[in-house]
mmCIF file of C-alpha atoms and ligand atoms in Angstrom:
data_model
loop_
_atom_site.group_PDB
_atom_site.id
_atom_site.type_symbol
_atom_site.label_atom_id
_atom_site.label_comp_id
_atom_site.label_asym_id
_atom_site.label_seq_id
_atom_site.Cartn_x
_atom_site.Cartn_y
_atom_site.Cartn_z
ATOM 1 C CA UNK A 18 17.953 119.839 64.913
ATOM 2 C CA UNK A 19 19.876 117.441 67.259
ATOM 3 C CA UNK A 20 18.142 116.036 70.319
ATOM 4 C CA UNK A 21 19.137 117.791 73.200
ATOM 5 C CA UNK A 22 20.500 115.293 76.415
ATOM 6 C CA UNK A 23 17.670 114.213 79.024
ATOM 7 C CA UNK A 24 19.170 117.463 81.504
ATOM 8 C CA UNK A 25 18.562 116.768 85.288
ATOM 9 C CA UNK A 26 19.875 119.892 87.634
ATOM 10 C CA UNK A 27 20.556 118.554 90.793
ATOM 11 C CA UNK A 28 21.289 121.583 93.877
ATOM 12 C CA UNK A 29 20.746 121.664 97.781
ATOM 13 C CA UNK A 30 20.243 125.101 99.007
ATOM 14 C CA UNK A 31 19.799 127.146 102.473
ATOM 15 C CA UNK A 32 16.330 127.970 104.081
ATOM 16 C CA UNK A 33 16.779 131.183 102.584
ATOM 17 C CA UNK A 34 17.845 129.938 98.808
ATOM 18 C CA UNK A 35 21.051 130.496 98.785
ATOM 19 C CA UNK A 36 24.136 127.700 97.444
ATOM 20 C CA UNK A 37 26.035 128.312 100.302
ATOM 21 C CA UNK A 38 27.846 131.026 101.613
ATOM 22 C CA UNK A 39 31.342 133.002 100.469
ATOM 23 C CA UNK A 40 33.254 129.930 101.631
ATOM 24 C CA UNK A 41 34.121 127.414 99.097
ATOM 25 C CA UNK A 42 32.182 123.935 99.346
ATOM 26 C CA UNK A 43 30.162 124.774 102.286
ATOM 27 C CA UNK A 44 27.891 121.655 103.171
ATOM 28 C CA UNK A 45 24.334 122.250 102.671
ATOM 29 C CA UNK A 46 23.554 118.229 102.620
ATOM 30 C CA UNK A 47 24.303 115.122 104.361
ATOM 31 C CA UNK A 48 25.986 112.117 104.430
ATOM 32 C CA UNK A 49 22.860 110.302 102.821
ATOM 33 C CA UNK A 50 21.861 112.911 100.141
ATOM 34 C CA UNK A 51 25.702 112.920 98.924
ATOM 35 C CA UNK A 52 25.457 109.174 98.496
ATOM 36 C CA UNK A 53 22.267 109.787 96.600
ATOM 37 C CA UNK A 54 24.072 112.104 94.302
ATOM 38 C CA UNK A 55 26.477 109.625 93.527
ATOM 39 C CA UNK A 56 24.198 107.571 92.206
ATOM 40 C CA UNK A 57 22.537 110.394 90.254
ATOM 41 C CA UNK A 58 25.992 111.148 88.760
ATOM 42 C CA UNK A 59 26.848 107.143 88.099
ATOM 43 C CA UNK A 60 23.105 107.238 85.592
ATOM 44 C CA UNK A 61 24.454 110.617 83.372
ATOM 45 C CA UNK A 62 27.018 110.491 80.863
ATOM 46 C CA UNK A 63 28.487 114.250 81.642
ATOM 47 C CA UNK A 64 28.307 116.642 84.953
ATOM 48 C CA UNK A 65 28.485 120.612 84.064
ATOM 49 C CA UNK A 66 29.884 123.550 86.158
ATOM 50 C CA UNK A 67 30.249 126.931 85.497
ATOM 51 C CA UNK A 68 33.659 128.498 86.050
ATOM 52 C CA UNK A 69 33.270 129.891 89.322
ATOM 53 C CA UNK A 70 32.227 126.576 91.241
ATOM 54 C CA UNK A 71 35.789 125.152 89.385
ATOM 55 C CA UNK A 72 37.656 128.561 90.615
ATOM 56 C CA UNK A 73 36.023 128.321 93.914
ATOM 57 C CA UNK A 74 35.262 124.693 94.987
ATOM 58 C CA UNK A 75 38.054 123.151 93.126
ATOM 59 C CA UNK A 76 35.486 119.981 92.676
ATOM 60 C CA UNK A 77 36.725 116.443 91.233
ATOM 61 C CA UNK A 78 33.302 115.594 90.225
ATOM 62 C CA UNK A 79 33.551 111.811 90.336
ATOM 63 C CA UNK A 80 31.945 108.797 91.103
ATOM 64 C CA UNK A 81 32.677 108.063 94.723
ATOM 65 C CA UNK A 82 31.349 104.367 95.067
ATOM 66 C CA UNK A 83 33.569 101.932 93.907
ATOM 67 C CA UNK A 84 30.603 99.672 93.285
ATOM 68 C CA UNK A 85 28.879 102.304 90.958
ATOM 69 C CA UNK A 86 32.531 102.805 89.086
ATOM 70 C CA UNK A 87 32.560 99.093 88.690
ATOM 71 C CA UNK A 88 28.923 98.930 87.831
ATOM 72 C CA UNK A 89 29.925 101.848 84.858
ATOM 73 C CA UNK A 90 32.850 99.895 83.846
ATOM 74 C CA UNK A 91 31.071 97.115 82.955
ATOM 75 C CA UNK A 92 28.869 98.489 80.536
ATOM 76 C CA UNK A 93 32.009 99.712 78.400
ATOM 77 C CA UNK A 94 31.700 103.667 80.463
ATOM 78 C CA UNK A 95 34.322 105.626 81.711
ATOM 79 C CA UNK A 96 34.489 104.960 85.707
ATOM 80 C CA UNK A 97 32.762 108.695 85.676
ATOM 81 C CA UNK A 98 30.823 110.839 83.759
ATOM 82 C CA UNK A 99 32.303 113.196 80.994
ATOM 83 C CA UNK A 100 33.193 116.785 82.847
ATOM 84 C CA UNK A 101 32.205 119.842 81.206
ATOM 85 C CA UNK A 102 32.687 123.477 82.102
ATOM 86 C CA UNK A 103 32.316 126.850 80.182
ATOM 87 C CA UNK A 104 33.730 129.821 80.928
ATOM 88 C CA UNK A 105 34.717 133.367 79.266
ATOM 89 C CA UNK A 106 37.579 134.851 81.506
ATOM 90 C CA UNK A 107 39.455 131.229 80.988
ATOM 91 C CA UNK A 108 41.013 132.462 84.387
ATOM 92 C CA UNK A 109 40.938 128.562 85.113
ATOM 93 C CA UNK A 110 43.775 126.274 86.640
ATOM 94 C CA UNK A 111 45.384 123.464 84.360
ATOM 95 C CA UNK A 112 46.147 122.102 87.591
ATOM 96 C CA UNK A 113 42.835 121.624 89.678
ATOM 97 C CA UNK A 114 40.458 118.738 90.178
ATOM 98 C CA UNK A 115 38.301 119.434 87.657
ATOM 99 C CA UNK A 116 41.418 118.651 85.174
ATOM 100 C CA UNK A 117 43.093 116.234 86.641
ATOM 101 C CA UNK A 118 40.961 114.018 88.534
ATOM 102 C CA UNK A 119 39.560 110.815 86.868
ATOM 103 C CA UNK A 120 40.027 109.911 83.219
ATOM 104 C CA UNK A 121 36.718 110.693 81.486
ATOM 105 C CA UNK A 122 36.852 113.522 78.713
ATOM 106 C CA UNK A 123 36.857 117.029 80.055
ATOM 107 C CA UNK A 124 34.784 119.751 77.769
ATOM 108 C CA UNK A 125 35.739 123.723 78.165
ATOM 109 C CA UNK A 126 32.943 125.747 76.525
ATOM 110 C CA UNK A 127 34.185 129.408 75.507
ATOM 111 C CA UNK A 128 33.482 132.177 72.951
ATOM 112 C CA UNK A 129 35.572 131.701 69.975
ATOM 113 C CA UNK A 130 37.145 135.205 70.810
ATOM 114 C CA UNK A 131 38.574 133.100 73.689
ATOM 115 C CA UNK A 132 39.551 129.608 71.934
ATOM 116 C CA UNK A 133 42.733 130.867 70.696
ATOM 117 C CA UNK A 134 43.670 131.839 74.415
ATOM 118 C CA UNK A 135 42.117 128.813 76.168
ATOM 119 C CA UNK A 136 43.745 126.083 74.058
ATOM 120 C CA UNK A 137 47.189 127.448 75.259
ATOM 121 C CA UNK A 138 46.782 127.069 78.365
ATOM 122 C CA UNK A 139 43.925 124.229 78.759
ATOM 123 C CA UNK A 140 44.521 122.676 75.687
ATOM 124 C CA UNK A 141 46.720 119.493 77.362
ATOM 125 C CA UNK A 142 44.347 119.301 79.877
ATOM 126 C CA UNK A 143 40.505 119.544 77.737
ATOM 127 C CA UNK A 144 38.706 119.880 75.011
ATOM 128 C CA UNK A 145 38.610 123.115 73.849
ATOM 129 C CA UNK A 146 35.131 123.927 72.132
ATOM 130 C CA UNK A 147 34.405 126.904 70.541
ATOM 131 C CA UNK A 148 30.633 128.095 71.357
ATOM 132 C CA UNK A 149 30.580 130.882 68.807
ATOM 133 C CA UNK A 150 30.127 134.643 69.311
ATOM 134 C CA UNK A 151 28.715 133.806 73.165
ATOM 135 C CA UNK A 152 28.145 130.660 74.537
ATOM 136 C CA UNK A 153 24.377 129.759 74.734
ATOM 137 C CA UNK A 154 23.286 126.862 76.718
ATOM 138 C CA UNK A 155 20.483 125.798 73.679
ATOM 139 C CA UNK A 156 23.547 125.003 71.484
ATOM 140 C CA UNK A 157 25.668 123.561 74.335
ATOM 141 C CA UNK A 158 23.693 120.718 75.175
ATOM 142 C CA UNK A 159 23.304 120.549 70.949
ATOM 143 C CA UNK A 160 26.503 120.326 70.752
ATOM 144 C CA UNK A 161 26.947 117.626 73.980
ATOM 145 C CA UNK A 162 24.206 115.240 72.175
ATOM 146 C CA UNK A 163 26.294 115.278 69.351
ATOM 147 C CA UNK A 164 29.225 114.080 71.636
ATOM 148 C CA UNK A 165 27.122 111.311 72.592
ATOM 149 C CA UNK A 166 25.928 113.000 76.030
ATOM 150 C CA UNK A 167 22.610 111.620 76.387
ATOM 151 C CA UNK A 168 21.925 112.074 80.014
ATOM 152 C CA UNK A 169 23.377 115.552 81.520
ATOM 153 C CA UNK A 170 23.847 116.340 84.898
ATOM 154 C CA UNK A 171 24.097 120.141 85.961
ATOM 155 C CA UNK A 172 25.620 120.805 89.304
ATOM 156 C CA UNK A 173 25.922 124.653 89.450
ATOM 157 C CA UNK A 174 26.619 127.623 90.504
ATOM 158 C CA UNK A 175 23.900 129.854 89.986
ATOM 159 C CA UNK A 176 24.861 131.892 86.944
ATOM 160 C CA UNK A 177 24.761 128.295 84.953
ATOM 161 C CA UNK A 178 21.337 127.255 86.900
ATOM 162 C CA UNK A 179 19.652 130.548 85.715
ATOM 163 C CA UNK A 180 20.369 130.089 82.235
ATOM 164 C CA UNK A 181 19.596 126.496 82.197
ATOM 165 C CA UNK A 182 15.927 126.976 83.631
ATOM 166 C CA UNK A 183 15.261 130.494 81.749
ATOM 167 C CA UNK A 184 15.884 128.946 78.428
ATOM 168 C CA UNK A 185 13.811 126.019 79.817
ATOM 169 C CA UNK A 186 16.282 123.187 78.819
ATOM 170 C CA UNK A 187 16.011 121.668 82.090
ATOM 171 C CA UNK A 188 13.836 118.419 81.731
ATOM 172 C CA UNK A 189 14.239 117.559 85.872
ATOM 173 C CA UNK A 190 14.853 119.704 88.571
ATOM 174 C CA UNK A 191 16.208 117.880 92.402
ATOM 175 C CA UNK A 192 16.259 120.346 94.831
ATOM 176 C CA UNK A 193 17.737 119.687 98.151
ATOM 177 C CA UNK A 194 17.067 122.155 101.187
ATOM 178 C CA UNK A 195 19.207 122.162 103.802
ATOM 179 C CA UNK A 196 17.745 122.658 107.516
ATOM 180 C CA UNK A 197 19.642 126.211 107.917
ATOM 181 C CA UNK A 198 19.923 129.873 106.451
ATOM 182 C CA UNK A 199 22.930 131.144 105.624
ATOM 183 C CA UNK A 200 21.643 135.114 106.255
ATOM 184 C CA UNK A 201 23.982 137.134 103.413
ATOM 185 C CA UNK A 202 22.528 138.784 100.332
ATOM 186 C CA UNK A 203 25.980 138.674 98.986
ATOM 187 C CA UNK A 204 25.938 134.719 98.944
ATOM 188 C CA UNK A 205 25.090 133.029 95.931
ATOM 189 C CA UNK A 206 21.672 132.080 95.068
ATOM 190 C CA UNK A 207 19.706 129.285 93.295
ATOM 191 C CA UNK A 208 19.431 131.575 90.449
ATOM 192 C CA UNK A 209 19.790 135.250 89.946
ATOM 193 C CA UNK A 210 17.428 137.482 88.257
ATOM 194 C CA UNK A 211 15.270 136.021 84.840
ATOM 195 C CA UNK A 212 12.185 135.203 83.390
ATOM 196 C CA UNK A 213 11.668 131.829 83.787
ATOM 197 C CA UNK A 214 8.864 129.453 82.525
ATOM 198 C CA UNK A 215 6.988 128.554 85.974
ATOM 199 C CA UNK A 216 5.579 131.343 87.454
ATOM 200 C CA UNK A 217 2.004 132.237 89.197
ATOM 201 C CA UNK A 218 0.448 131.234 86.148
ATOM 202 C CA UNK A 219 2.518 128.431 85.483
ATOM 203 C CA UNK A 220 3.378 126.650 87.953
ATOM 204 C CA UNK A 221 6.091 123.907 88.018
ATOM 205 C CA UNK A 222 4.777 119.854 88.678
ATOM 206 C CA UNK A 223 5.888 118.790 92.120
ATOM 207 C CA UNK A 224 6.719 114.840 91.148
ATOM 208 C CA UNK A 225 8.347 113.366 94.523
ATOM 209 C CA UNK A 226 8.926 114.729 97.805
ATOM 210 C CA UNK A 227 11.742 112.281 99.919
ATOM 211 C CA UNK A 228 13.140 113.382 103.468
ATOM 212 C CA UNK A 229 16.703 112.298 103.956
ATOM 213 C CA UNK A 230 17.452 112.876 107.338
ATOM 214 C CA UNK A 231 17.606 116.661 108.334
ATOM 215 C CA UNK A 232 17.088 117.369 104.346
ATOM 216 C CA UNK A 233 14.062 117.342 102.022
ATOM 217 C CA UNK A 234 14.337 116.264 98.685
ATOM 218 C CA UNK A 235 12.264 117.922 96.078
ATOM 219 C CA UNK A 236 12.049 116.719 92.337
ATOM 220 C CA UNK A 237 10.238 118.863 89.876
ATOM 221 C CA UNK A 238 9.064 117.543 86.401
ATOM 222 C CA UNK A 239 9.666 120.565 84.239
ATOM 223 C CA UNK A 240 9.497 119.238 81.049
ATOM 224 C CA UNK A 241 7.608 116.054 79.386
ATOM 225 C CA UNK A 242 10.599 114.390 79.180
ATOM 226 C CA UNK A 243 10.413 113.995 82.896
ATOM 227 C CA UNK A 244 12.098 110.203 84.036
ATOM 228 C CA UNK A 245 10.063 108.813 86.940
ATOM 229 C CA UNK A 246 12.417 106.452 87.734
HETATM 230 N N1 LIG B 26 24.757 124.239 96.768
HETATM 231 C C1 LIG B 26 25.067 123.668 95.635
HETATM 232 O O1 LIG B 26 24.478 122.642 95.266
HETATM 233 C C2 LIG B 26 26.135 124.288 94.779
HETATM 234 C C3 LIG B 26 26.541 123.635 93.605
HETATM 235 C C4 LIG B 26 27.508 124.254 92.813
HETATM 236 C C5 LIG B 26 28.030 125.474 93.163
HETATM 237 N N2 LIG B 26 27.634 126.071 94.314
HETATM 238 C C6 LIG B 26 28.157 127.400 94.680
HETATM 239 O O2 LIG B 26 27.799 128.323 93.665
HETATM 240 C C7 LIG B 26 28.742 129.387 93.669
HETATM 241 C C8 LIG B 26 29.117 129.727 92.255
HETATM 242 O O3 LIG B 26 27.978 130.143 91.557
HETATM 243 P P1 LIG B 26 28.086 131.331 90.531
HETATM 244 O O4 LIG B 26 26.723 131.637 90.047
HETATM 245 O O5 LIG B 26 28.879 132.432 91.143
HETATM 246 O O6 LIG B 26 29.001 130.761 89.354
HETATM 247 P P2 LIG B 26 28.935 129.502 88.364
HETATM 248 O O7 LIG B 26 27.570 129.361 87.786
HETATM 249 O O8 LIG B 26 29.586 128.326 88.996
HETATM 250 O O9 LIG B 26 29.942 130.008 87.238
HETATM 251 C C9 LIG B 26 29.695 131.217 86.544
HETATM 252 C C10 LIG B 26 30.817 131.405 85.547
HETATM 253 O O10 LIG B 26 30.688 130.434 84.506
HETATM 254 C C11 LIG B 26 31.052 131.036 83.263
HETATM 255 N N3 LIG B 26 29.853 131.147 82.440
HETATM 256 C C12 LIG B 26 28.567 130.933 82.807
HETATM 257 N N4 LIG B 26 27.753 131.095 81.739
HETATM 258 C C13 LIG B 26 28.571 131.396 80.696
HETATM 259 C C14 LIG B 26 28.333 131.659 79.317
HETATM 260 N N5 LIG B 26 27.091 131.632 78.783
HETATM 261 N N6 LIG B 26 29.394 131.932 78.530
HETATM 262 C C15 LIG B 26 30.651 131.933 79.036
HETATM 263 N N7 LIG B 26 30.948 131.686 80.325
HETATM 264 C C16 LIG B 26 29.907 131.426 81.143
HETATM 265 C C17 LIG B 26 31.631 132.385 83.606
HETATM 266 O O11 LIG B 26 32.986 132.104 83.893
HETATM 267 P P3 LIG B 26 34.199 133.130 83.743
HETATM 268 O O12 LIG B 26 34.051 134.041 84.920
HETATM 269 O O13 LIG B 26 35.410 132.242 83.854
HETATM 270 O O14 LIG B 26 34.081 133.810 82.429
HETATM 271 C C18 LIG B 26 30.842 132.743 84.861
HETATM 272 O O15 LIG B 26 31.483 133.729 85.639
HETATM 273 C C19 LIG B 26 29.920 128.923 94.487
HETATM 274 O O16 LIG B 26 29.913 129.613 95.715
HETATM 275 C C20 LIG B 26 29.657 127.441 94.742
HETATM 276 O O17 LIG B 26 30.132 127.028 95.994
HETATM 277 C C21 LIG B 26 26.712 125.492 95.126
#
């Protein structure tokens, strides 16, 4: 079985737990946590977002410092990390950032019911990879370690967080909590409903704790693959 990537999910959410609120990129963090980020997404070799964050938040996902794109550079990488996606509905534009910003290799997961559909009209833009009858994360990241992905970076929404930490392939978890609520059950949350491995009777291990400004930074070692770097 291949080894899965080292899989860090990095989020900042409200008071309240939600990822912001029906407004695309709504700014949970600061100036000083988004720098931190960048460096979290210089150290991986691919960032992942499910379809609605693309849809929604139109992100480029790159490396923002110059100095950390230089730094990358020089040890033969891509300026930015690989960019990876999945989605079913392929309802996704050729033309937004997540396309067409940067140069590093762009991965769409889909069911192979949808590859057919998705190649036409993503096919100039990404690579097209079929995840079988329905995409499963397990066999994702399989697939992404195979690709040479050994470090993964998974930035959202919360559809993509929940399966992530319910099939427990999440070796790192950096929570950011933002000084505010946002107040709307309709918002999007951390995660939506699951079983997940911590619970009462198992709880998760609490590694660092960093304030950053008006923000607290919370890592959690949830598997023991955990980097203390
Ligand atoms: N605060 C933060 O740090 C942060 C970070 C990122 C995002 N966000 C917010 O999170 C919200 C989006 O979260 P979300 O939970 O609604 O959506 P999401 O996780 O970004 O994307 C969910 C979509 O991804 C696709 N998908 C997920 N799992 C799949 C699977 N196994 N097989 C096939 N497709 C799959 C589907 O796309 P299709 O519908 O195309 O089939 C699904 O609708 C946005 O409001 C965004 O602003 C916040």
């Amino acid at each position: 079985m291949p080894e899965r990537p080292y899989t860090l999910l990095s989020c900042s959410v409200s008071l309240d737990g939600y990822l912001g609120d029906q407004t695309p990129r709504l700014a949970l963090s600061n100036e000083a946590d988004f720098d931190r980020v960048d460096g979290v997404r210089a150290s991986c070799d691919a960032i992942l977002v499910g379809a609605v964050t693309v849809r929604t938040d139109n992100p480029r996902l790159l490396v923002r410092s110059q100095a950390r794109r230089d730094e990358r550079t020089a040890r033969g990488l891509p300026p930015s990390p690989a960019k990876v996606t999945v989605s079913d509905r392929v309802d996704l534009d050729a033309r937004s950032n997540f396309f067409t910003a940067g140069a590093a290799e762009k991965l769409l997961y889909t069911s192979s019911p949808r590859v057919a559909d998705a190649r036409a009209k993503l096919g100039p833009v990404a690579t097209v990879v079929d995840g079988g009858s329905r995409v499963r994360m397990r066999r994702l990241t399989e697939d992404l370690a195979d690709r040479g992905v050994g470090r993964l970076m998974v930035e959202g929404g919360g559809t993509v967080h929940t399966q992530f930490l319910a099939d427990d392939l999440v070796d790192e978890l950096q929570l950011v909590v933002a000084p505010f609520f946002i107040g709307d059950s309709s918002a999007p949350r951390f995660v939506s409903d699951g079983r997940f491995p911590w619970n009462a009777g198992r709880r998760a291990k609490l590694a660092d704790v960093t304030q950053l400004g008006d923000v607290v930074l919370l890592r959690y070692a949830l598997s023991h693959r955990f980097q203390d770097a």
